[in-house]
Amino acid sequence: MVWIQYCNMKKIIIAYSLVCLLILYVVEQILMIPYVIKTIVKIPLFTLFPFLIQHYLLKSKISIGIKKSEQKNILLWSVFVFVIISAASFALKSLLDIEAISSDFSNRMMLSNRDMILAAVYTIIVNSLIEEYFFRGFIFQGMLNQGWHKPAFIISSAAFAVYHVSIFKAWFGIGLMMFMLIGLFAGGLIFAY
């Protein structure tokens, strides 16, 4: 453990984040592991291991409390992001290949119609919290705690965008994928803010 004293903590956060993104890309797009197994792989990558790194290596804690004075602002930004996503989905509906998306859910993710409903509920209630902990807690706050303020916004938002684009890779053409990458990056900046 002596080597940790000489290691830059920011590099640990960045390196671990890149390893997670790579592992999940391989699981998602190369091995094409079913959704349930991918989720079992993702949970410790996004929660347990970051907690251990944060607690034992970085010797810091992640603050997850929301000040009462910030609640209204957070709600307004959340509604704003939801409205933008909904409007973009509606506006770009003609560019979406619904058949490719449906096929991806049933073939690669191995989700039946009933399973998709359960996956949607899981995604809204649990998965969103797991991702917030990883992207805004571990990466963003970890880098802020290490004194990297602007890079904390950029790196956590870029990781958030790349992670989600790797999930949707088979759904869209390159033009729409680049648009989504920019949108996800902007969303990551808003969530970090």
PDB file of C-alpha atoms in Angstrom:
ATOM      1  CA  MET A   1       0.000   0.000   0.000  1.00  0.00           C
ATOM      2  CA  VAL A   2       3.014   2.305   0.131  1.00  0.00           C
ATOM      3  CA  TRP A   3       2.724   2.901  -3.636  1.00  0.00           C
ATOM      4  CA  ILE A   4      -0.635   4.604  -3.046  1.00  0.00           C
ATOM      5  CA  GLN A   5       1.152   7.422  -1.207  1.00  0.00           C
ATOM      6  CA  TYR A   6       3.031   8.226  -4.393  1.00  0.00           C
ATOM      7  CA  CYS A   7       0.085   7.772  -6.702  1.00  0.00           C
ATOM      8  CA  ASN A   8      -1.982  10.724  -7.844  1.00  0.00           C
ATOM      9  CA  MET A   9      -5.515  10.216  -6.483  1.00  0.00           C
ATOM     10  CA  LYS A  10      -7.041  11.952  -9.518  1.00  0.00           C
ATOM     11  CA  LYS A  11      -5.389   9.333 -11.724  1.00  0.00           C
ATOM     12  CA  ILE A  12      -6.921   6.556  -9.623  1.00  0.00           C
ATOM     13  CA  ILE A  13     -10.408   8.021 -10.147  1.00  0.00           C
ATOM     14  CA  ILE A  14      -9.848   8.457 -13.896  1.00  0.00           C
ATOM     15  CA  ALA A  15      -8.222   5.039 -14.340  1.00  0.00           C
ATOM     16  CA  TYR A  16     -10.955   3.228 -12.402  1.00  0.00           C
ATOM     17  CA  SER A  17     -13.662   5.073 -14.347  1.00  0.00           C
ATOM     18  CA  LEU A  18     -12.072   4.146 -17.684  1.00  0.00           C
ATOM     19  CA  VAL A  19     -11.727   0.503 -16.625  1.00  0.00           C
ATOM     20  CA  CYS A  20     -15.433   0.434 -15.663  1.00  0.00           C
ATOM     21  CA  LEU A  21     -16.488   1.971 -18.971  1.00  0.00           C
ATOM     22  CA  LEU A  22     -14.344  -0.503 -20.880  1.00  0.00           C
ATOM     23  CA  ILE A  23     -15.634  -3.514 -18.930  1.00  0.00           C
ATOM     24  CA  LEU A  24     -19.254  -2.448 -19.397  1.00  0.00           C
ATOM     25  CA  TYR A  25     -18.710  -1.746 -23.100  1.00  0.00           C
ATOM     26  CA  VAL A  26     -17.285  -5.256 -23.557  1.00  0.00           C
ATOM     27  CA  VAL A  27     -20.165  -6.757 -21.542  1.00  0.00           C
ATOM     28  CA  GLU A  28     -22.760  -4.699 -23.438  1.00  0.00           C
ATOM     29  CA  GLN A  29     -21.532  -4.688 -27.037  1.00  0.00           C
ATOM     30  CA  ILE A  30     -18.982  -7.480 -27.484  1.00  0.00           C
ATOM     31  CA  LEU A  31     -20.067 -10.293 -25.174  1.00  0.00           C
ATOM     32  CA  MET A  32     -23.713  -9.196 -25.466  1.00  0.00           C
ATOM     33  CA  ILE A  33     -24.492 -10.501 -22.021  1.00  0.00           C
ATOM     34  CA  PRO A  34     -28.199 -10.397 -21.056  1.00  0.00           C
ATOM     35  CA  TYR A  35     -29.485  -7.342 -19.199  1.00  0.00           C
ATOM     36  CA  VAL A  36     -29.816  -9.107 -15.838  1.00  0.00           C
ATOM     37  CA  ILE A  37     -26.193 -10.369 -15.878  1.00  0.00           C
ATOM     38  CA  LYS A  38     -24.928  -6.970 -17.058  1.00  0.00           C
ATOM     39  CA  THR A  39     -26.764  -5.392 -14.140  1.00  0.00           C
ATOM     40  CA  ILE A  40     -25.183  -7.860 -11.700  1.00  0.00           C
ATOM     41  CA  VAL A  41     -21.752  -6.909 -13.112  1.00  0.00           C
ATOM     42  CA  LYS A  42     -22.509  -3.175 -13.058  1.00  0.00           C
ATOM     43  CA  ILE A  43     -23.771  -2.837  -9.483  1.00  0.00           C
ATOM     44  CA  PRO A  44     -20.450  -3.574  -7.721  1.00  0.00           C
ATOM     45  CA  LEU A  45     -18.481  -1.692 -10.401  1.00  0.00           C
ATOM     46  CA  PHE A  46     -20.568   1.435  -9.808  1.00  0.00           C
ATOM     47  CA  THR A  47     -21.144   1.132  -6.037  1.00  0.00           C
ATOM     48  CA  LEU A  48     -19.038  -1.275  -3.971  1.00  0.00           C
ATOM     49  CA  PHE A  49     -15.636  -0.761  -5.587  1.00  0.00           C
ATOM     50  CA  PRO A  50     -15.966   3.052  -5.815  1.00  0.00           C
ATOM     51  CA  PHE A  51     -17.000   3.101  -2.143  1.00  0.00           C
ATOM     52  CA  LEU A  52     -13.932   1.040  -1.198  1.00  0.00           C
ATOM     53  CA  ILE A  53     -11.635   3.248  -3.289  1.00  0.00           C
ATOM     54  CA  GLN A  54     -13.210   6.402  -1.850  1.00  0.00           C
ATOM     55  CA  HIS A  55     -13.054   5.168   1.731  1.00  0.00           C
ATOM     56  CA  TYR A  56      -9.720   3.312   1.863  1.00  0.00           C
ATOM     57  CA  LEU A  57      -7.559   4.925  -0.832  1.00  0.00           C
ATOM     58  CA  LEU A  58      -8.838   8.472  -1.058  1.00  0.00           C
ATOM     59  CA  LYS A  59      -9.754   8.646   2.630  1.00  0.00           C
ATOM     60  CA  SER A  60     -12.825  10.720   1.885  1.00  0.00           C
ATOM     61  CA  LYS A  61     -16.575  10.374   1.945  1.00  0.00           C
ATOM     62  CA  ILE A  62     -19.171  11.177  -0.659  1.00  0.00           C
ATOM     63  CA  SER A  63     -21.791  13.663   0.434  1.00  0.00           C
ATOM     64  CA  ILE A  64     -25.209  12.612  -0.831  1.00  0.00           C
ATOM     65  CA  GLY A  65     -27.397  14.997   1.136  1.00  0.00           C
ATOM     66  CA  ILE A  66     -29.370  17.729  -0.607  1.00  0.00           C
ATOM     67  CA  LYS A  67     -29.707  21.070   1.155  1.00  0.00           C
ATOM     68  CA  LYS A  68     -33.274  22.255   1.545  1.00  0.00           C
ATOM     69  CA  SER A  69     -32.363  25.494  -0.240  1.00  0.00           C
ATOM     70  CA  GLU A  70     -31.197  23.491  -3.302  1.00  0.00           C
ATOM     71  CA  GLN A  71     -34.243  21.207  -3.626  1.00  0.00           C
ATOM     72  CA  LYS A  72     -36.333  23.627  -5.742  1.00  0.00           C
ATOM     73  CA  ASN A  73     -33.388  24.308  -8.074  1.00  0.00           C
ATOM     74  CA  ILE A  74     -32.681  20.583  -8.480  1.00  0.00           C
ATOM     75  CA  LEU A  75     -36.343  19.875  -9.215  1.00  0.00           C
ATOM     76  CA  LEU A  76     -36.468  22.637 -11.850  1.00  0.00           C
ATOM     77  CA  TRP A  77     -33.290  21.385 -13.579  1.00  0.00           C
ATOM     78  CA  SER A  78     -34.580  17.802 -13.472  1.00  0.00           C
ATOM     79  CA  VAL A  79     -37.864  18.823 -15.092  1.00  0.00           C
ATOM     80  CA  PHE A  80     -35.917  20.868 -17.667  1.00  0.00           C
ATOM     81  CA  VAL A  81     -33.756  17.855 -18.611  1.00  0.00           C
ATOM     82  CA  PHE A  82     -36.840  15.591 -18.778  1.00  0.00           C
ATOM     83  CA  VAL A  83     -38.652  18.074 -21.058  1.00  0.00           C
ATOM     84  CA  ILE A  84     -35.598  18.405 -23.345  1.00  0.00           C
ATOM     85  CA  ILE A  85     -35.215  14.606 -23.597  1.00  0.00           C
ATOM     86  CA  SER A  86     -38.935  14.181 -24.296  1.00  0.00           C
ATOM     87  CA  ALA A  87     -38.968  16.970 -26.901  1.00  0.00           C
ATOM     88  CA  ALA A  88     -35.836  15.612 -28.610  1.00  0.00           C
ATOM     89  CA  SER A  89     -37.327  12.109 -28.679  1.00  0.00           C
ATOM     90  CA  PHE A  90     -40.512  13.416 -30.255  1.00  0.00           C
ATOM     91  CA  ALA A  91     -38.662  15.629 -32.760  1.00  0.00           C
ATOM     92  CA  LEU A  92     -36.262  12.865 -33.781  1.00  0.00           C
ATOM     93  CA  LYS A  93     -38.888  10.093 -33.777  1.00  0.00           C
ATOM     94  CA  SER A  94     -38.663   9.659 -37.541  1.00  0.00           C
ATOM     95  CA  LEU A  95     -34.920   8.956 -37.256  1.00  0.00           C
ATOM     96  CA  LEU A  96     -35.403   6.205 -34.670  1.00  0.00           C
ATOM     97  CA  ASP A  97     -35.333   2.617 -35.871  1.00  0.00           C
ATOM     98  CA  ILE A  98     -37.933   1.167 -33.520  1.00  0.00           C
ATOM     99  CA  GLU A  99     -37.403  -2.301 -35.012  1.00  0.00           C
ATOM    100  CA  ALA A 100     -33.658  -2.177 -34.213  1.00  0.00           C
ATOM    101  CA  ILE A 101     -34.375  -1.025 -30.671  1.00  0.00           C
ATOM    102  CA  SER A 102     -36.996  -3.730 -30.141  1.00  0.00           C
ATOM    103  CA  SER A 103     -34.677  -6.353 -31.602  1.00  0.00           C
ATOM    104  CA  ASP A 104     -31.835  -5.206 -29.340  1.00  0.00           C
ATOM    105  CA  PHE A 105     -34.053  -5.528 -26.273  1.00  0.00           C
ATOM    106  CA  SER A 106     -35.226  -9.020 -27.144  1.00  0.00           C
ATOM    107  CA  ASN A 107     -32.049 -10.459 -28.730  1.00  0.00           C
ATOM    108  CA  ARG A 108     -29.019  -8.866 -27.059  1.00  0.00           C
ATOM    109  CA  MET A 109     -30.556  -7.897 -23.724  1.00  0.00           C
ATOM    110  CA  MET A 110     -32.841 -10.960 -23.684  1.00  0.00           C
ATOM    111  CA  LEU A 111     -35.816  -9.041 -22.303  1.00  0.00           C
ATOM    112  CA  SER A 112     -39.403 -10.101 -22.952  1.00  0.00           C
ATOM    113  CA  ASN A 113     -42.182  -7.499 -22.979  1.00  0.00           C
ATOM    114  CA  ARG A 114     -42.894  -8.221 -19.299  1.00  0.00           C
ATOM    115  CA  ASP A 115     -39.179  -8.055 -18.480  1.00  0.00           C
ATOM    116  CA  MET A 116     -38.918  -4.665 -20.225  1.00  0.00           C
ATOM    117  CA  ILE A 117     -41.501  -3.248 -17.845  1.00  0.00           C
ATOM    118  CA  LEU A 118     -39.575  -4.576 -14.840  1.00  0.00           C
ATOM    119  CA  ALA A 119     -36.306  -3.268 -16.337  1.00  0.00           C
ATOM    120  CA  ALA A 120     -37.898   0.162 -16.839  1.00  0.00           C
ATOM    121  CA  VAL A 121     -39.072   0.297 -13.211  1.00  0.00           C
ATOM    122  CA  TYR A 122     -35.628  -0.878 -12.028  1.00  0.00           C
ATOM    123  CA  THR A 123     -33.929   1.731 -14.230  1.00  0.00           C
ATOM    124  CA  ILE A 124     -36.046   4.590 -12.888  1.00  0.00           C
ATOM    125  CA  ILE A 125     -35.890   3.628  -9.206  1.00  0.00           C
ATOM    126  CA  VAL A 126     -32.571   1.810  -8.623  1.00  0.00           C
ATOM    127  CA  ASN A 127     -30.321   2.167 -11.648  1.00  0.00           C
ATOM    128  CA  SER A 128     -30.588   5.958 -11.693  1.00  0.00           C
ATOM    129  CA  LEU A 129     -29.356   6.106  -8.077  1.00  0.00           C
ATOM    130  CA  ILE A 130     -26.470   3.739  -8.842  1.00  0.00           C
ATOM    131  CA  GLU A 131     -25.403   5.873 -11.797  1.00  0.00           C
ATOM    132  CA  GLU A 132     -25.718   9.094  -9.788  1.00  0.00           C
ATOM    133  CA  TYR A 133     -23.495   7.602  -7.095  1.00  0.00           C
ATOM    134  CA  PHE A 134     -20.867   6.613  -9.669  1.00  0.00           C
ATOM    135  CA  PHE A 135     -20.859   9.606 -12.037  1.00  0.00           C
ATOM    136  CA  ARG A 136     -21.728  12.467  -9.670  1.00  0.00           C
ATOM    137  CA  GLY A 137     -20.537  10.918  -6.410  1.00  0.00           C
ATOM    138  CA  PHE A 138     -17.395   8.919  -7.106  1.00  0.00           C
ATOM    139  CA  ILE A 139     -16.083  10.675 -10.221  1.00  0.00           C
ATOM    140  CA  PHE A 140     -17.379  14.224  -9.817  1.00  0.00           C
ATOM    141  CA  GLN A 141     -17.131  14.666  -6.048  1.00  0.00           C
ATOM    142  CA  GLY A 142     -13.957  12.588  -5.900  1.00  0.00           C
ATOM    143  CA  MET A 143     -12.262  14.936  -8.354  1.00  0.00           C
ATOM    144  CA  LEU A 144     -13.670  18.010  -6.606  1.00  0.00           C
ATOM    145  CA  ASN A 145     -12.250  16.719  -3.325  1.00  0.00           C
ATOM    146  CA  GLN A 146      -8.865  16.399  -5.041  1.00  0.00           C
ATOM    147  CA  GLY A 147      -8.999  20.028  -6.188  1.00  0.00           C
ATOM    148  CA  TRP A 148      -9.937  19.448  -9.833  1.00  0.00           C
ATOM    149  CA  HIS A 149     -12.996  21.655 -10.211  1.00  0.00           C
ATOM    150  CA  LYS A 150     -13.415  22.219 -13.981  1.00  0.00           C
ATOM    151  CA  PRO A 151     -12.073  18.764 -14.951  1.00  0.00           C
ATOM    152  CA  ALA A 152     -14.550  17.228 -12.466  1.00  0.00           C
ATOM    153  CA  PHE A 153     -17.434  18.585 -14.559  1.00  0.00           C
ATOM    154  CA  ILE A 154     -15.864  17.628 -17.890  1.00  0.00           C
ATOM    155  CA  ILE A 155     -14.620  14.143 -16.992  1.00  0.00           C
ATOM    156  CA  SER A 156     -17.734  13.028 -15.097  1.00  0.00           C
ATOM    157  CA  SER A 157     -20.002  14.325 -17.897  1.00  0.00           C
ATOM    158  CA  ALA A 158     -17.876  12.742 -20.637  1.00  0.00           C
ATOM    159  CA  ALA A 159     -17.876   9.395 -18.798  1.00  0.00           C
ATOM    160  CA  PHE A 160     -21.663   9.646 -18.360  1.00  0.00           C
ATOM    161  CA  ALA A 161     -22.147  10.315 -22.093  1.00  0.00           C
ATOM    162  CA  VAL A 162     -19.763   7.599 -23.317  1.00  0.00           C
ATOM    163  CA  TYR A 163     -21.294   5.030 -20.971  1.00  0.00           C
ATOM    164  CA  HIS A 164     -24.809   5.673 -22.291  1.00  0.00           C
ATOM    165  CA  VAL A 165     -23.797   5.842 -25.931  1.00  0.00           C
ATOM    166  CA  SER A 166     -22.217   2.398 -25.600  1.00  0.00           C
ATOM    167  CA  ILE A 167     -25.614   1.066 -24.494  1.00  0.00           C
ATOM    168  CA  PHE A 168     -27.423   2.648 -27.460  1.00  0.00           C
ATOM    169  CA  LYS A 169     -24.735   1.903 -30.061  1.00  0.00           C
ATOM    170  CA  ALA A 170     -26.861  -0.481 -32.127  1.00  0.00           C
ATOM    171  CA  TRP A 171     -29.894   1.795 -32.141  1.00  0.00           C
ATOM    172  CA  PHE A 172     -28.756   4.847 -34.121  1.00  0.00           C
ATOM    173  CA  GLY A 173     -26.652   6.003 -37.055  1.00  0.00           C
ATOM    174  CA  ILE A 174     -23.464   7.987 -36.486  1.00  0.00           C
ATOM    175  CA  GLY A 175     -25.138  11.415 -36.900  1.00  0.00           C
ATOM    176  CA  LEU A 176     -27.801  10.771 -34.303  1.00  0.00           C
ATOM    177  CA  MET A 177     -25.211   9.083 -32.069  1.00  0.00           C
ATOM    178  CA  MET A 178     -23.051  12.245 -32.104  1.00  0.00           C
ATOM    179  CA  PHE A 179     -26.140  14.345 -31.308  1.00  0.00           C
ATOM    180  CA  MET A 180     -26.928  12.036 -28.393  1.00  0.00           C
ATOM    181  CA  LEU A 181     -23.323  12.174 -27.174  1.00  0.00           C
ATOM    182  CA  ILE A 182     -23.493  15.970 -27.041  1.00  0.00           C
ATOM    183  CA  GLY A 183     -26.905  15.859 -25.351  1.00  0.00           C
ATOM    184  CA  LEU A 184     -25.766  13.328 -22.762  1.00  0.00           C
ATOM    185  CA  PHE A 185     -22.629  15.369 -22.075  1.00  0.00           C
ATOM    186  CA  ALA A 186     -24.777  18.501 -21.557  1.00  0.00           C
ATOM    187  CA  GLY A 187     -27.116  16.493 -19.298  1.00  0.00           C
ATOM    188  CA  GLY A 188     -24.095  15.265 -17.320  1.00  0.00           C
ATOM    189  CA  LEU A 189     -22.952  18.887 -16.840  1.00  0.00           C
ATOM    190  CA  ILE A 190     -26.422  19.863 -15.613  1.00  0.00           C
ATOM    191  CA  PHE A 191     -26.600  16.890 -13.216  1.00  0.00           C
ATOM    192  CA  ALA A 192     -23.114  17.666 -11.879  1.00  0.00           C
ATOM    193  CA  TYR A 193     -24.097  21.305 -11.410  1.00  0.00           C
TER     194      TYR A 193
END
